[in-house]
Tab-separated table of C-alpha atoms in Angstrom:
chain	number	residue	atom	x	y	z
G	748	UNK	CA	4.003	214.521	11.976
G	749	UNK	CA	5.198	210.923	12.367
G	750	UNK	CA	3.311	208.407	14.350
G	751	UNK	CA	4.678	205.563	16.305
G	752	UNK	CA	2.639	202.582	17.165
G	753	UNK	CA	2.747	201.037	20.661
G	754	UNK	CA	4.747	197.836	20.419
G	755	UNK	CA	2.108	195.815	22.198
G	756	UNK	CA	-0.828	197.653	20.769
G	757	UNK	CA	-0.021	198.482	17.013
G	758	UNK	CA	-3.568	199.863	16.583
G	759	UNK	CA	-2.565	202.760	18.915
G	760	UNK	CA	-0.221	205.087	17.307
G	761	UNK	CA	0.896	208.244	18.898
G	762	UNK	CA	2.392	211.384	17.139
G	763	UNK	CA	5.953	212.086	18.176
G	764	UNK	CA	4.555	215.166	19.931
G	765	UNK	CA	1.592	215.313	22.152
G	766	UNK	CA	-0.428	218.053	23.799
G	767	UNK	CA	-0.511	217.843	27.525
G	768	UNK	CA	-3.716	219.530	28.910
G	769	UNK	CA	-2.890	220.237	32.554
G	770	UNK	CA	-2.662	223.960	31.596
G	771	UNK	CA	-6.209	223.616	30.253
G	772	UNK	CA	-7.142	222.931	33.784
G	773	UNK	CA	-5.597	226.211	34.890
G	774	UNK	CA	-2.387	224.723	36.091
G	775	UNK	CA	-0.515	227.564	38.053
G	776	UNK	CA	-2.819	230.367	36.734
G	777	UNK	CA	-6.091	230.676	34.597
G	778	UNK	CA	-6.314	229.926	31.100
G	779	UNK	CA	-9.363	231.166	29.081
G	780	UNK	CA	-11.468	228.725	27.051
G	781	UNK	CA	-10.719	230.681	23.910
G	782	UNK	CA	-6.745	230.312	24.547
G	783	UNK	CA	-6.952	226.665	25.198
G	784	UNK	CA	-9.227	225.968	22.223
G	785	UNK	CA	-6.759	227.922	20.157
G	786	UNK	CA	-3.958	225.716	21.423
G	787	UNK	CA	-5.816	222.678	20.380
G	788	UNK	CA	-6.452	224.145	17.052
G	789	UNK	CA	-2.913	225.031	16.387
G	790	UNK	CA	-1.540	221.732	17.547
G	791	UNK	CA	-4.103	219.904	15.181
G	792	UNK	CA	-3.044	222.251	12.208
G	793	UNK	CA	0.554	221.192	12.929
G	794	UNK	CA	-0.344	217.278	12.763
G	795	UNK	CA	-0.412	216.725	16.519
G	796	UNK	CA	-2.962	213.922	17.229
G	797	UNK	CA	-2.166	212.858	20.676
G	798	UNK	CA	-3.770	214.736	23.604
G	799	UNK	CA	-3.360	213.849	27.382
G	800	UNK	CA	-5.615	214.960	30.154
G	801	UNK	CA	-6.650	213.743	33.726
G	802	UNK	CA	-9.404	214.445	36.178
G	803	UNK	CA	-6.756	215.825	38.501
G	804	UNK	CA	-6.073	218.653	36.137
G	805	UNK	CA	-8.350	221.424	37.370
G	806	UNK	CA	-10.866	219.043	39.105
G	807	UNK	CA	-12.203	217.986	35.696
G	808	UNK	CA	-11.872	221.333	33.900
G	809	UNK	CA	-9.118	219.915	31.635
G	810	UNK	CA	-11.140	216.963	30.480
G	811	UNK	CA	-14.203	219.127	29.752
G	812	UNK	CA	-12.294	221.644	27.768
G	813	UNK	CA	-10.258	219.055	25.796
G	814	UNK	CA	-13.342	217.063	25.045
G	815	UNK	CA	-15.078	220.198	23.767
G	816	UNK	CA	-12.220	221.007	21.510
G	817	UNK	CA	-11.889	217.543	20.080
G	818	UNK	CA	-15.674	216.622	19.847
G	819	UNK	CA	-16.169	217.849	16.421
G	820	UNK	CA	-13.197	216.161	14.807
G	821	UNK	CA	-13.050	212.616	13.307
G	822	UNK	CA	-12.788	210.370	16.195
G	823	UNK	CA	-10.565	207.833	14.540
G	824	UNK	CA	-7.951	210.376	13.610
G	825	UNK	CA	-6.668	211.099	17.171
G	826	UNK	CA	-5.583	209.539	20.450
G	827	UNK	CA	-6.645	210.715	23.718
G	828	UNK	CA	-5.510	209.577	27.128
G	829	UNK	CA	-6.815	210.195	30.589
G	830	UNK	CA	-5.983	208.954	34.017
G	831	UNK	CA	-7.618	207.130	36.962
G	832	UNK	CA	-6.782	206.908	40.684
G	833	UNK	CA	-8.377	210.141	41.897
G	834	UNK	CA	-12.096	210.255	42.004
G	835	UNK	CA	-13.590	213.614	42.283
G	836	UNK	CA	-16.002	213.998	45.187
G	837	UNK	CA	-18.361	217.003	45.432
G	838	UNK	CA	-17.208	219.240	48.326
G	839	UNK	CA	-19.746	222.047	48.783
G	840	UNK	CA	-18.010	223.222	52.092
G	841	UNK	CA	-14.958	224.300	50.377
G	842	UNK	CA	-16.528	225.578	47.133
G	843	UNK	CA	-15.780	229.168	48.107
G	844	UNK	CA	-12.043	228.484	48.232
G	845	UNK	CA	-9.353	227.771	45.538
G	846	UNK	CA	-8.057	224.380	44.856
G	847	UNK	CA	-4.984	223.785	47.037
G	848	UNK	CA	-3.065	221.482	44.521
G	849	UNK	CA	-1.801	224.087	42.116
G	850	UNK	CA	-4.798	224.664	39.876
G	851	UNK	CA	-6.619	228.043	39.642
G	852	UNK	CA	-10.106	226.652	40.082
G	853	UNK	CA	-12.685	226.768	42.784
G	854	UNK	CA	-12.480	223.696	45.248
G	855	UNK	CA	-15.836	222.350	44.330
G	856	UNK	CA	-14.601	218.807	44.620
G	857	UNK	CA	-11.977	216.971	46.551
G	858	UNK	CA	-9.793	214.334	45.154
G	859	UNK	CA	-10.141	210.853	46.623
G	860	UNK	CA	-7.537	208.110	46.016
G	861	UNK	CA	-9.077	204.847	44.700
G	862	UNK	CA	-7.301	202.181	42.632
G	863	UNK	CA	-9.988	199.563	43.220
G	864	UNK	CA	-11.618	197.701	40.407
G	865	UNK	CA	-14.899	199.724	40.975
G	866	UNK	CA	-12.936	202.930	41.451
G	867	UNK	CA	-11.092	202.847	38.215
G	868	UNK	CA	-14.200	201.952	36.395
G	869	UNK	CA	-16.180	204.757	37.939
G	870	UNK	CA	-13.368	207.072	37.130
G	871	UNK	CA	-13.349	206.122	33.589
G	872	UNK	CA	-17.320	206.631	33.138
G	873	UNK	CA	-16.905	210.095	34.832
G	874	UNK	CA	-14.068	211.104	32.389
G	875	UNK	CA	-16.125	209.829	29.442
G	876	UNK	CA	-19.094	212.069	30.784
G	877	UNK	CA	-16.883	215.103	31.202
G	878	UNK	CA	-15.290	214.807	27.773
G	879	UNK	CA	-18.456	213.921	25.992
G	880	UNK	CA	-16.458	211.552	23.821
G	881	UNK	CA	-17.531	207.998	23.089
G	882	UNK	CA	-14.272	206.413	24.262
G	883	UNK	CA	-10.888	206.806	25.725
G	884	UNK	CA	-7.853	205.317	23.810
G	885	UNK	CA	-5.436	205.191	26.655
G	886	UNK	CA	-5.893	205.064	30.451
G	887	UNK	CA	-3.188	205.497	32.850
G	888	UNK	CA	-2.966	204.844	36.556
G	889	UNK	CA	-2.114	208.367	37.821
G	890	UNK	CA	0.581	208.607	40.646
G	891	UNK	CA	0.001	205.330	42.303
G	892	UNK	CA	3.193	205.928	44.394
G	893	UNK	CA	1.515	204.925	47.778
G	894	UNK	CA	-0.945	202.403	46.375
G	895	UNK	CA	1.325	199.764	44.622
G	896	UNK	CA	-0.661	196.788	45.933
G	897	UNK	CA	-4.088	197.908	45.008
G	898	UNK	CA	-2.866	199.431	41.726
G	899	UNK	CA	-1.047	196.256	40.725
G	900	UNK	CA	-3.687	193.729	41.826
G	901	UNK	CA	-7.092	195.510	41.107
G	902	UNK	CA	-6.525	198.579	38.934
G	903	UNK	CA	-4.374	196.869	36.254
G	904	UNK	CA	-6.500	193.739	35.829
G	905	UNK	CA	-9.774	195.851	35.699
G	906	UNK	CA	-8.103	198.015	32.945
G	907	UNK	CA	-6.694	195.064	31.099
G	908	UNK	CA	-10.148	193.543	31.047
G	909	UNK	CA	-11.609	196.670	29.308
G	910	UNK	CA	-8.735	196.658	26.889
G	911	UNK	CA	-9.379	193.108	26.018
G	912	UNK	CA	-12.944	193.779	25.469
G	913	UNK	CA	-12.040	196.619	23.080
G	914	UNK	CA	-13.629	199.371	25.332
G	915	UNK	CA	-10.148	201.019	25.676
G	916	UNK	CA	-7.123	200.752	23.430
G	917	UNK	CA	-4.234	200.572	25.962
G	918	UNK	CA	-3.345	200.505	29.798
G	919	UNK	CA	-0.463	202.486	31.189
G	920	UNK	CA	0.873	203.981	34.312
G	921	UNK	CA	1.978	207.637	34.729
G	922	UNK	CA	4.283	208.844	37.629
G	923	UNK	CA	6.993	211.209	38.512
G	924	UNK	CA	9.479	208.442	39.351
G	925	UNK	CA	10.894	205.524	37.336
G	926	UNK	CA	11.399	202.888	40.129
G	927	UNK	CA	7.732	201.996	40.396
G	928	UNK	CA	7.149	202.396	36.677
G	929	UNK	CA	9.954	199.770	36.122
G	930	UNK	CA	8.020	197.528	38.407
G	931	UNK	CA	4.830	198.025	36.493
G	932	UNK	CA	6.673	197.171	33.266
G	933	UNK	CA	8.179	194.009	34.762
G	934	UNK	CA	5.357	192.639	36.953
G	935	UNK	CA	2.127	193.752	35.230
G	936	UNK	CA	0.449	193.615	31.857
G	937	UNK	CA	0.739	197.164	30.880
G	938	UNK	CA	1.266	198.659	27.501
G	939	UNK	CA	3.052	202.008	28.149
G	940	UNK	CA	4.283	204.240	30.869
G	941	UNK	CA	4.256	207.988	31.149
G	942	UNK	CA	7.477	209.115	33.039
G	943	UNK	CA	7.340	212.787	34.032
G	944	UNK	CA	10.591	214.579	34.945
G	945	UNK	CA	12.911	211.750	35.501
G	946	UNK	CA	14.155	211.551	32.058
G	947	UNK	CA	15.321	214.984	31.087
G	948	UNK	CA	18.321	217.123	30.130
G	949	UNK	CA	18.693	217.923	33.737
G	950	UNK	CA	18.477	214.329	35.230
G	951	UNK	CA	18.405	210.974	33.762
G	952	UNK	CA	17.428	208.457	36.400
G	953	UNK	CA	15.129	206.596	34.079
G	954	UNK	CA	17.893	205.996	31.766
G	955	UNK	CA	19.286	203.187	33.985
G	956	UNK	CA	16.097	201.286	35.022
G	957	UNK	CA	12.782	202.240	33.266
G	958	UNK	CA	13.932	202.752	29.612
G	959	UNK	CA	15.890	199.457	29.259
G	960	UNK	CA	13.196	197.518	31.046
G	961	UNK	CA	10.607	199.031	28.768
G	962	UNK	CA	12.691	198.171	25.738
G	963	UNK	CA	13.271	194.564	26.894
G	964	UNK	CA	9.362	194.159	27.539
G	965	UNK	CA	8.164	195.960	24.487
G	966	UNK	CA	6.456	198.588	26.560
G	967	UNK	CA	6.001	202.133	25.045
G	968	UNK	CA	7.399	205.097	26.820
G	969	UNK	CA	5.865	208.534	26.879
G	970	UNK	CA	7.977	211.324	28.368
G	971	UNK	CA	6.483	214.236	30.012
G	972	UNK	CA	7.801	216.989	32.198
G	973	UNK	CA	10.602	217.536	29.801
G	974	UNK	CA	11.343	220.920	31.224
G	975	UNK	CA	11.271	219.583	34.822
G	976	UNK	CA	7.926	221.746	35.319
G	977	UNK	CA	9.684	224.821	34.463
G	978	UNK	CA	13.369	224.780	35.219
G	979	UNK	CA	14.319	224.051	31.689
G	980	UNK	CA	11.577	225.990	29.874
G	981	UNK	CA	13.498	229.361	29.359
G	982	UNK	CA	16.690	230.106	27.648
G	983	UNK	CA	18.229	231.154	31.068
G	984	UNK	CA	16.525	229.832	34.196
G	985	UNK	CA	15.432	232.660	36.517
G	986	UNK	CA	16.027	232.725	40.192
G	987	UNK	CA	12.353	231.941	40.709
G	988	UNK	CA	12.238	228.999	38.446
G	989	UNK	CA	10.191	225.831	39.267
G	990	UNK	CA	11.203	222.243	39.657
G	991	UNK	CA	8.785	219.365	40.377
G	992	UNK	CA	5.921	222.094	40.712
G	993	UNK	CA	7.752	223.973	43.430
G	994	UNK	CA	10.543	226.482	43.771
G	995	UNK	CA	13.699	225.082	42.435
G	996	UNK	CA	16.760	224.665	44.852
G	997	UNK	CA	19.644	226.914	44.152
G	998	UNK	CA	21.916	224.028	43.187
G	999	UNK	CA	19.608	222.905	40.463
G	1000	UNK	CA	19.253	226.340	39.163
G	1001	UNK	CA	22.866	226.593	38.926
G	1002	UNK	CA	23.178	223.302	37.082
G	1003	UNK	CA	20.429	224.257	34.591
G	1004	UNK	CA	22.297	227.609	34.033
G	1005	UNK	CA	25.499	225.831	33.266
G	1006	UNK	CA	23.815	223.535	30.866
G	1007	UNK	CA	22.189	226.607	29.144
G	1008	UNK	CA	25.608	228.128	28.772
G	1009	UNK	CA	26.996	225.278	26.945
G	1010	UNK	CA	23.708	225.095	24.891
G	1011	UNK	CA	24.320	228.763	23.819
G	1012	UNK	CA	27.917	227.958	22.826
G	1013	UNK	CA	26.528	225.527	20.356
G	1014	UNK	CA	23.799	227.988	19.028
G	1015	UNK	CA	20.970	226.136	20.655
G	1016	UNK	CA	18.527	227.166	23.338
G	1017	UNK	CA	18.130	225.376	26.669
G	1018	UNK	CA	14.459	224.400	25.923
G	1019	UNK	CA	15.107	223.160	22.300
G	1020	UNK	CA	18.017	220.849	23.713
G	1021	UNK	CA	15.741	219.733	26.475
G	1022	UNK	CA	13.188	218.620	23.983
G	1023	UNK	CA	15.538	217.150	21.436
G	1024	UNK	CA	17.468	215.211	24.141
G	1025	UNK	CA	14.389	213.190	25.304
G	1026	UNK	CA	12.903	212.570	21.792
G	1027	UNK	CA	16.172	210.998	20.581
G	1028	UNK	CA	16.183	207.917	22.864
G	1029	UNK	CA	14.931	204.768	20.846
G	1030	UNK	CA	12.633	203.619	23.736
G	1031	UNK	CA	10.638	206.920	23.652
G	1032	UNK	CA	7.459	206.504	21.687
G	1033	UNK	CA	6.264	210.243	22.146
G	1034	UNK	CA	6.928	213.356	24.124
G	1035	UNK	CA	4.039	215.252	25.811
G	1036	UNK	CA	4.302	218.948	26.379
G	1037	UNK	CA	1.900	221.010	28.475
G	1038	UNK	CA	0.460	223.832	26.355
G	1039	UNK	CA	-2.064	226.553	27.002
G	1040	UNK	CA	-2.115	228.924	24.002
G	1041	UNK	CA	-1.551	229.043	20.256
G	1042	UNK	CA	1.592	230.987	20.942
G	1043	UNK	CA	3.040	228.215	23.195
G	1044	UNK	CA	2.345	225.596	20.548
G	1045	UNK	CA	4.021	227.406	17.728
G	1046	UNK	CA	7.015	227.996	20.160
G	1047	UNK	CA	7.212	224.274	20.832
G	1048	UNK	CA	7.039	223.327	17.167
G	1049	UNK	CA	9.929	225.663	16.551
G	1050	UNK	CA	11.966	224.068	19.342
G	1051	UNK	CA	11.105	220.648	18.029
G	1052	UNK	CA	12.431	221.644	14.550
G	1053	UNK	CA	15.877	222.882	15.932
G	1054	UNK	CA	18.870	221.115	14.521
G	1055	UNK	CA	20.884	220.041	17.589
G	1056	UNK	CA	24.440	219.150	16.906
G	1057	UNK	CA	25.752	215.910	18.393
G	1058	UNK	CA	28.786	218.019	19.614
G	1059	UNK	CA	26.422	219.583	22.180
G	1060	UNK	CA	25.918	216.279	23.978
G	1061	UNK	CA	29.538	215.577	23.881
G	1062	UNK	CA	30.318	218.884	25.590
G	1063	UNK	CA	27.647	218.381	28.271
G	1064	UNK	CA	29.157	214.953	29.004
G	1065	UNK	CA	32.676	216.277	29.172
G	1066	UNK	CA	31.454	219.014	31.575
G	1067	UNK	CA	29.908	216.274	33.852
G	1068	UNK	CA	26.356	217.671	33.086
G	1069	UNK	CA	24.806	214.805	31.275
G	1070	UNK	CA	24.917	210.983	31.924
G	1071	UNK	CA	26.119	208.508	29.609
G	1072	UNK	CA	24.071	205.474	28.190
């Protein structure tokens, strides 16, 4: 599998496809240790060498599982990223309950927002402990939507200092919006961004602000949420499809179904087209897909290998279902 180096950090190279480990943190429903390990093994066998996780994913479960799955592999052969901004604080009073933020785990901890210098350093240290690895290659600020000032003035400098010391390889920001990511590109010293859900076959907001800004600045772009958290993940979106991690509105389900019909007319499935579309933009360094089992890895690899005709994009644009560059 091809690797692309980050323009500002050529020593950090990402495979075109990366494995997102939110599912390893029991996103939506439980995943067994065996299934997630099998997913990592299958991804590795296919040449995937970029793996992404976060403390938020299953209150640390994702980091622990991913670290265990990677620990015996040659450390210099893969890239792992995690995120800072949410500290995990023990919460014994809620340990008998389930996590309220979409992960099927016991609520043994609560998330505490902290983008301070000390907070991000502490978060990184705790991530190293959970993964059991000797270093983290990429550290993203995780969803700093309501914390711009502290994230830009404290978290980014703290991480760039670690980067310049060689402790980490690159500094990034990951969000479900493109506007603030564009500010990070233009106003801070970051190396890459992870944009989830805002550059997809369904919506292309990042096409007009983030992607051109990143190209001008030489900042790498990782696209996540290529299926808009579920709406584009099946050949025909069902009535209970999810969008941005909640029930999709009827009008978006209708739009996705119209896109699916045109894809079918060109002999392509909706998920395969969704994956191909985001990977084709020259600003995109890598695409991360959340995977929880060997079967899902193999399915994604099949989709990634699908030959998608240019005529499909033209048909979608003619129907008013795809924006223009």
